[in-house]
Amino acid sequence: MNITSKTARISGLLYLIVVLCGILSLAYVPSVTESSKDGATLVATIRSHESLFRLGVAAGLICYTAFLLLPLVLYRLLAPFGQNAAIAMVALATASVPIAFANMAYRINVLSLLGDEPGLAALAPAALELQVLMALESYWNGIFILKIFWGLWLLPFGWLLFRSRLIPRAFGVLLMAGCVGYLVTFFGRLLMPECAELSFTRYISLPGSIGEIGTCLWLLIMGARERPIAAPFTPATVDRP
């Protein structure tokens, strides 16, 4: 296995960890534990699925750790095809990680609120439920802000993949389209809250999702084409009379 392909497979493995842990922490666990907006029902559901809620927190922390390492490995793979774009890719991706770790504290706060601390017993049920609702609302607002970075880093990443030809260029196009989808969704919901109810918003992020999952699996399974290496310069032989 050549160095390029080995680096590609390492990045593919890290990307797979990001994808799987992200799905678990951002989609599956909330769909089970946060299916109700009623405070009493929400608290009861989280308590009855506390182990799953904790698993979601752990998965989120693993996801963000892998996402910190992923652009560093991708930099090694893609920097020869555009130094400035590779730096931008790393900067935009890693900038989101401290925010993501800090944002996870809101979910840990929920566990603390539902814990066995003696002082919590004096808290009225309605007040407790309100604090849990506010902690989770703050968490999802943080995720909303993080989507800016999760979208922006796809632009230089997709451009570098498109330019490098290390994997099929279609993945690069899908990733760049994913950047546009993230930004349109973010600013649409921010400026026009009713935009979230429009049918097209369900599909605008689809190219990015296909691009990220496809890129992840291609890098992991297929690796990457070897970079072309320029032939060394050899002086021309001159025939002497």
mmCIF file of C-alpha atoms in Angstrom:
data_model
loop_
_atom_site.group_PDB
_atom_site.id
_atom_site.type_symbol
_atom_site.label_atom_id
_atom_site.label_comp_id
_atom_site.label_asym_id
_atom_site.label_seq_id
_atom_site.Cartn_x
_atom_site.Cartn_y
_atom_site.Cartn_z
ATOM 1 C CA MET A 1 0.000 0.000 0.000
ATOM 2 C CA ASN A 2 1.459 3.369 -1.018
ATOM 3 C CA ILE A 3 1.724 6.297 1.392
ATOM 4 C CA THR A 4 -1.070 8.245 -0.286
ATOM 5 C CA SER A 5 -3.511 5.346 -0.073
ATOM 6 C CA LYS A 6 -2.562 4.640 3.554
ATOM 7 C CA THR A 7 -3.172 8.279 4.515
ATOM 8 C CA ALA A 8 -6.487 8.193 2.650
ATOM 9 C CA ARG A 9 -7.629 5.104 4.542
ATOM 10 C CA ILE A 10 -6.687 6.649 7.901
ATOM 11 C CA SER A 11 -8.721 9.738 7.031
ATOM 12 C CA GLY A 12 -11.566 7.479 5.877
ATOM 13 C CA LEU A 13 -11.541 5.666 9.222
ATOM 14 C CA LEU A 14 -11.620 8.935 11.164
ATOM 15 C CA TYR A 15 -14.403 10.189 8.899
ATOM 16 C CA LEU A 16 -16.393 6.997 9.543
ATOM 17 C CA ILE A 17 -16.066 7.550 13.299
ATOM 18 C CA VAL A 18 -17.319 11.121 12.843
ATOM 19 C CA VAL A 19 -20.279 9.976 10.730
ATOM 20 C CA LEU A 20 -21.367 7.066 12.940
ATOM 21 C CA CYS A 21 -20.916 8.862 16.261
ATOM 22 C CA GLY A 22 -22.563 11.961 14.791
ATOM 23 C CA ILE A 23 -25.613 9.989 13.707
ATOM 24 C CA LEU A 24 -25.834 8.388 17.149
ATOM 25 C CA SER A 25 -25.453 11.600 19.154
ATOM 26 C CA LEU A 26 -27.316 14.040 16.885
ATOM 27 C CA ALA A 27 -30.064 11.869 15.442
ATOM 28 C CA TYR A 28 -30.755 8.505 17.065
ATOM 29 C CA VAL A 29 -30.403 9.340 20.766
ATOM 30 C CA PRO A 30 -32.415 12.607 20.574
ATOM 31 C CA SER A 31 -35.137 10.824 18.593
ATOM 32 C CA VAL A 32 -35.616 8.478 21.548
ATOM 33 C CA THR A 33 -34.925 10.697 24.549
ATOM 34 C CA GLU A 34 -36.245 14.061 23.305
ATOM 35 C CA SER A 35 -39.323 13.085 21.336
ATOM 36 C CA SER A 36 -41.587 15.245 23.536
ATOM 37 C CA LYS A 37 -41.530 19.006 24.155
ATOM 38 C CA ASP A 38 -43.595 18.662 27.324
ATOM 39 C CA GLY A 39 -41.305 19.190 30.311
ATOM 40 C CA ALA A 40 -42.690 16.422 32.534
ATOM 41 C CA THR A 41 -42.731 13.859 29.723
ATOM 42 C CA LEU A 42 -39.239 14.881 28.594
ATOM 43 C CA VAL A 43 -37.745 14.484 32.066
ATOM 44 C CA ALA A 44 -39.461 11.120 32.539
ATOM 45 C CA THR A 45 -38.218 9.905 29.143
ATOM 46 C CA ILE A 46 -34.618 10.928 29.797
ATOM 47 C CA ARG A 47 -34.697 9.274 33.207
ATOM 48 C CA SER A 48 -36.032 6.049 31.741
ATOM 49 C CA HIS A 49 -33.357 6.124 29.007
ATOM 50 C CA GLU A 50 -30.503 7.572 31.052
ATOM 51 C CA SER A 51 -27.946 5.032 29.821
ATOM 52 C CA LEU A 52 -28.807 5.853 26.204
ATOM 53 C CA PHE A 53 -28.616 9.601 26.949
ATOM 54 C CA ARG A 54 -25.151 9.096 28.476
ATOM 55 C CA LEU A 55 -24.115 7.021 25.453
ATOM 56 C CA GLY A 56 -25.142 9.925 23.236
ATOM 57 C CA VAL A 57 -22.917 12.292 25.220
ATOM 58 C CA ALA A 58 -19.978 9.889 24.942
ATOM 59 C CA ALA A 59 -20.582 9.433 21.211
ATOM 60 C CA GLY A 60 -20.617 13.202 20.751
ATOM 61 C CA LEU A 61 -17.286 13.611 22.524
ATOM 62 C CA ILE A 62 -15.737 10.831 20.422
ATOM 63 C CA CYS A 63 -17.170 12.433 17.280
ATOM 64 C CA TYR A 64 -15.614 15.822 18.017
ATOM 65 C CA THR A 65 -12.264 14.279 18.954
ATOM 66 C CA ALA A 66 -12.149 12.426 15.634
ATOM 67 C CA PHE A 67 -13.237 15.606 13.841
ATOM 68 C CA LEU A 68 -10.263 17.408 15.389
ATOM 69 C CA LEU A 69 -7.875 14.816 13.942
ATOM 70 C CA LEU A 70 -9.584 14.350 10.566
ATOM 71 C CA PRO A 71 -8.602 17.661 8.887
ATOM 72 C CA LEU A 72 -5.008 17.235 10.071
ATOM 73 C CA VAL A 73 -4.745 13.913 8.240
ATOM 74 C CA LEU A 74 -6.563 15.337 5.222
ATOM 75 C CA TYR A 75 -4.094 18.223 5.188
ATOM 76 C CA ARG A 76 -1.244 15.786 4.716
ATOM 77 C CA LEU A 77 -3.156 14.184 1.852
ATOM 78 C CA LEU A 78 -4.384 17.320 0.088
ATOM 79 C CA ALA A 79 -1.936 20.152 0.842
ATOM 80 C CA PRO A 80 0.188 19.428 -2.283
ATOM 81 C CA PHE A 81 -2.835 20.417 -4.389
ATOM 82 C CA GLY A 82 -3.453 23.785 -2.747
ATOM 83 C CA GLN A 83 -1.672 25.009 0.362
ATOM 84 C CA ASN A 84 -4.012 27.937 1.095
ATOM 85 C CA ALA A 85 -7.152 25.876 0.568
ATOM 86 C CA ALA A 86 -5.767 23.136 2.824
ATOM 87 C CA ILE A 87 -5.021 25.664 5.578
ATOM 88 C CA ALA A 88 -8.542 27.078 5.263
ATOM 89 C CA MET A 89 -9.978 23.549 5.466
ATOM 90 C CA VAL A 90 -8.095 22.803 8.692
ATOM 91 C CA ALA A 91 -8.890 26.194 10.238
ATOM 92 C CA LEU A 92 -12.633 26.033 9.541
ATOM 93 C CA ALA A 93 -12.968 22.448 10.755
ATOM 94 C CA THR A 94 -10.891 22.738 13.915
ATOM 95 C CA ALA A 95 -12.470 26.084 14.873
ATOM 96 C CA SER A 96 -15.735 24.233 15.481
ATOM 97 C CA VAL A 97 -14.274 21.692 17.905
ATOM 98 C CA PRO A 98 -13.847 23.882 21.042
ATOM 99 C CA ILE A 99 -17.370 25.234 20.495
ATOM 100 C CA ALA A 100 -18.709 21.689 20.135
ATOM 101 C CA PHE A 101 -17.006 20.482 23.334
ATOM 102 C CA ALA A 102 -18.257 23.500 25.290
ATOM 103 C CA ASN A 103 -21.747 22.995 23.877
ATOM 104 C CA MET A 104 -21.784 19.395 25.107
ATOM 105 C CA ALA A 105 -21.717 20.781 28.661
ATOM 106 C CA TYR A 106 -25.442 21.551 28.299
ATOM 107 C CA ARG A 107 -26.225 17.849 27.964
ATOM 108 C CA ILE A 108 -23.998 17.048 30.924
ATOM 109 C CA ASN A 109 -25.908 19.740 32.847
ATOM 110 C CA VAL A 110 -29.106 17.805 32.131
ATOM 111 C CA LEU A 111 -27.565 14.718 33.749
ATOM 112 C CA SER A 112 -26.570 16.827 36.747
ATOM 113 C CA LEU A 113 -30.077 18.252 37.084
ATOM 114 C CA LEU A 114 -31.554 14.767 37.032
ATOM 115 C CA GLY A 115 -28.959 13.396 39.437
ATOM 116 C CA ASP A 116 -29.113 12.619 43.142
ATOM 117 C CA GLU A 117 -27.561 15.813 44.523
ATOM 118 C CA PRO A 118 -29.294 16.711 47.842
ATOM 119 C CA GLY A 119 -29.823 20.340 46.809
ATOM 120 C CA LEU A 120 -31.893 19.314 43.813
ATOM 121 C CA ALA A 121 -34.576 17.790 46.034
ATOM 122 C CA ALA A 122 -35.654 21.289 47.059
ATOM 123 C CA LEU A 123 -36.258 22.241 43.428
ATOM 124 C CA ALA A 124 -39.909 22.206 42.426
ATOM 125 C CA PRO A 125 -40.727 19.738 39.597
ATOM 126 C CA ALA A 126 -41.851 22.549 37.300
ATOM 127 C CA ALA A 127 -38.614 24.477 37.899
ATOM 128 C CA LEU A 128 -36.544 21.360 37.273
ATOM 129 C CA GLU A 129 -38.382 20.633 34.044
ATOM 130 C CA LEU A 130 -37.899 24.221 32.889
ATOM 131 C CA GLN A 131 -34.146 24.065 33.522
ATOM 132 C CA VAL A 132 -33.880 20.793 31.604
ATOM 133 C CA LEU A 133 -35.818 22.285 28.691
ATOM 134 C CA MET A 134 -33.606 25.398 28.697
ATOM 135 C CA ALA A 135 -30.394 23.329 28.809
ATOM 136 C CA LEU A 136 -31.477 21.251 25.826
ATOM 137 C CA GLU A 137 -32.673 24.332 23.931
ATOM 138 C CA SER A 138 -29.270 25.956 24.519
ATOM 139 C CA TYR A 139 -27.570 22.779 23.278
ATOM 140 C CA TRP A 140 -29.531 22.738 20.023
ATOM 141 C CA ASN A 141 -28.912 26.450 19.527
ATOM 142 C CA GLY A 142 -25.205 25.654 19.798
ATOM 143 C CA ILE A 143 -25.564 22.917 17.189
ATOM 144 C CA PHE A 144 -27.331 25.446 14.965
ATOM 145 C CA ILE A 145 -24.322 27.778 15.161
ATOM 146 C CA LEU A 146 -21.882 24.917 14.580
ATOM 147 C CA LYS A 147 -23.547 24.200 11.251
ATOM 148 C CA ILE A 148 -21.839 27.311 9.869
ATOM 149 C CA PHE A 149 -18.423 25.691 10.349
ATOM 150 C CA TRP A 150 -19.643 22.222 9.367
ATOM 151 C CA GLY A 151 -20.741 23.748 6.072
ATOM 152 C CA LEU A 152 -17.841 26.116 5.403
ATOM 153 C CA TRP A 153 -15.076 23.533 5.747
ATOM 154 C CA LEU A 154 -16.668 21.460 2.975
ATOM 155 C CA LEU A 155 -15.902 24.173 0.400
ATOM 156 C CA PRO A 156 -12.073 23.979 0.509
ATOM 157 C CA PHE A 157 -12.259 20.240 1.200
ATOM 158 C CA GLY A 158 -14.443 19.616 -1.836
ATOM 159 C CA TRP A 159 -12.315 21.911 -4.011
ATOM 160 C CA LEU A 160 -9.134 20.076 -3.049
ATOM 161 C CA LEU A 161 -10.686 16.678 -3.775
ATOM 162 C CA PHE A 162 -11.967 17.968 -7.121
ATOM 163 C CA ARG A 163 -8.584 19.395 -8.032
ATOM 164 C CA SER A 164 -6.492 16.461 -6.806
ATOM 165 C CA ARG A 165 -8.374 13.688 -8.664
ATOM 166 C CA LEU A 166 -7.337 11.345 -5.844
ATOM 167 C CA ILE A 167 -10.921 10.072 -5.772
ATOM 168 C CA PRO A 168 -13.770 10.619 -8.261
ATOM 169 C CA ARG A 169 -14.284 14.367 -8.764
ATOM 170 C CA ALA A 170 -18.046 14.001 -8.274
ATOM 171 C CA PHE A 171 -17.465 13.720 -4.530
ATOM 172 C CA GLY A 172 -15.737 17.087 -4.534
ATOM 173 C CA VAL A 173 -18.685 18.659 -6.341
ATOM 174 C CA LEU A 174 -21.156 17.147 -3.863
ATOM 175 C CA LEU A 175 -19.135 18.437 -0.914
ATOM 176 C CA MET A 176 -19.036 21.973 -2.314
ATOM 177 C CA ALA A 177 -22.786 21.743 -2.910
ATOM 178 C CA GLY A 178 -23.084 20.589 0.702
ATOM 179 C CA CYS A 179 -21.439 23.824 1.842
ATOM 180 C CA VAL A 180 -24.067 25.809 -0.033
ATOM 181 C CA GLY A 181 -26.826 23.631 1.444
ATOM 182 C CA TYR A 182 -25.635 24.166 5.021
ATOM 183 C CA LEU A 183 -25.399 27.938 4.578
ATOM 184 C CA VAL A 184 -28.758 28.283 2.807
ATOM 185 C CA THR A 185 -30.431 26.212 5.536
ATOM 186 C CA PHE A 186 -28.749 28.188 8.328
ATOM 187 C CA PHE A 187 -29.468 31.671 7.031
ATOM 188 C CA GLY A 188 -32.908 30.629 5.810
ATOM 189 C CA ARG A 189 -33.941 29.467 9.273
ATOM 190 C CA LEU A 190 -32.272 32.460 10.943
ATOM 191 C CA LEU A 191 -33.793 35.142 8.735
ATOM 192 C CA MET A 192 -37.057 33.410 7.835
ATOM 193 C CA PRO A 193 -38.112 30.935 10.556
ATOM 194 C CA GLU A 194 -40.986 29.730 8.400
ATOM 195 C CA CYS A 195 -38.357 28.500 5.911
ATOM 196 C CA ALA A 196 -37.943 25.358 8.026
ATOM 197 C CA GLU A 197 -41.455 24.314 7.062
ATOM 198 C CA LEU A 198 -40.834 24.515 3.298
ATOM 199 C CA SER A 199 -40.441 21.195 1.499
ATOM 200 C CA PHE A 200 -37.236 22.070 -0.350
ATOM 201 C CA THR A 201 -35.301 22.408 2.932
ATOM 202 C CA ARG A 202 -35.542 18.636 3.360
ATOM 203 C CA TYR A 203 -33.521 18.076 0.198
ATOM 204 C CA ILE A 204 -31.084 20.979 0.087
ATOM 205 C CA SER A 205 -28.673 19.243 2.472
ATOM 206 C CA LEU A 206 -28.919 15.913 0.636
ATOM 207 C CA PRO A 207 -25.949 16.475 -1.754
ATOM 208 C CA GLY A 208 -23.675 17.225 1.194
ATOM 209 C CA SER A 209 -24.794 14.120 3.081
ATOM 210 C CA ILE A 210 -24.234 11.925 0.028
ATOM 211 C CA GLY A 211 -20.867 13.582 -0.584
ATOM 212 C CA GLU A 212 -19.633 13.143 2.974
ATOM 213 C CA ILE A 213 -20.751 9.529 3.354
ATOM 214 C CA GLY A 214 -19.522 8.656 -0.133
ATOM 215 C CA THR A 215 -16.149 10.323 0.436
ATOM 216 C CA CYS A 216 -15.790 8.592 3.784
ATOM 217 C CA LEU A 217 -16.458 5.125 2.357
ATOM 218 C CA TRP A 218 -14.350 5.682 -0.771
ATOM 219 C CA LEU A 219 -11.328 6.829 1.233
ATOM 220 C CA LEU A 220 -11.705 3.956 3.690
ATOM 221 C CA ILE A 221 -12.315 1.160 1.196
ATOM 222 C CA MET A 222 -10.681 2.264 -2.044
ATOM 223 C CA GLY A 223 -7.972 4.552 -0.717
ATOM 224 C CA ALA A 224 -6.677 7.157 -3.148
ATOM 225 C CA ARG A 225 -4.827 7.220 -6.418
ATOM 226 C CA GLU A 226 -1.083 7.672 -6.113
ATOM 227 C CA ARG A 227 0.032 11.237 -6.697
ATOM 228 C CA PRO A 228 1.858 11.726 -9.950
ATOM 229 C CA ILE A 229 5.566 12.107 -9.358
ATOM 230 C CA ALA A 230 7.558 14.289 -11.672
ATOM 231 C CA ALA A 231 10.388 12.521 -13.446
ATOM 232 C CA PRO A 232 13.843 13.582 -12.234
ATOM 233 C CA PHE A 233 15.751 15.927 -14.516
ATOM 234 C CA THR A 234 18.498 14.266 -16.496
ATOM 235 C CA PRO A 235 20.769 16.260 -18.775
ATOM 236 C CA ALA A 236 20.362 15.417 -22.434
ATOM 237 C CA THR A 237 23.153 13.381 -23.951
ATOM 238 C CA VAL A 238 24.984 15.288 -26.637
ATOM 239 C CA ASP A 239 26.709 13.328 -29.359
ATOM 240 C CA ARG A 240 30.283 14.451 -29.827
ATOM 241 C CA PRO A 241 31.753 14.678 -33.256
#
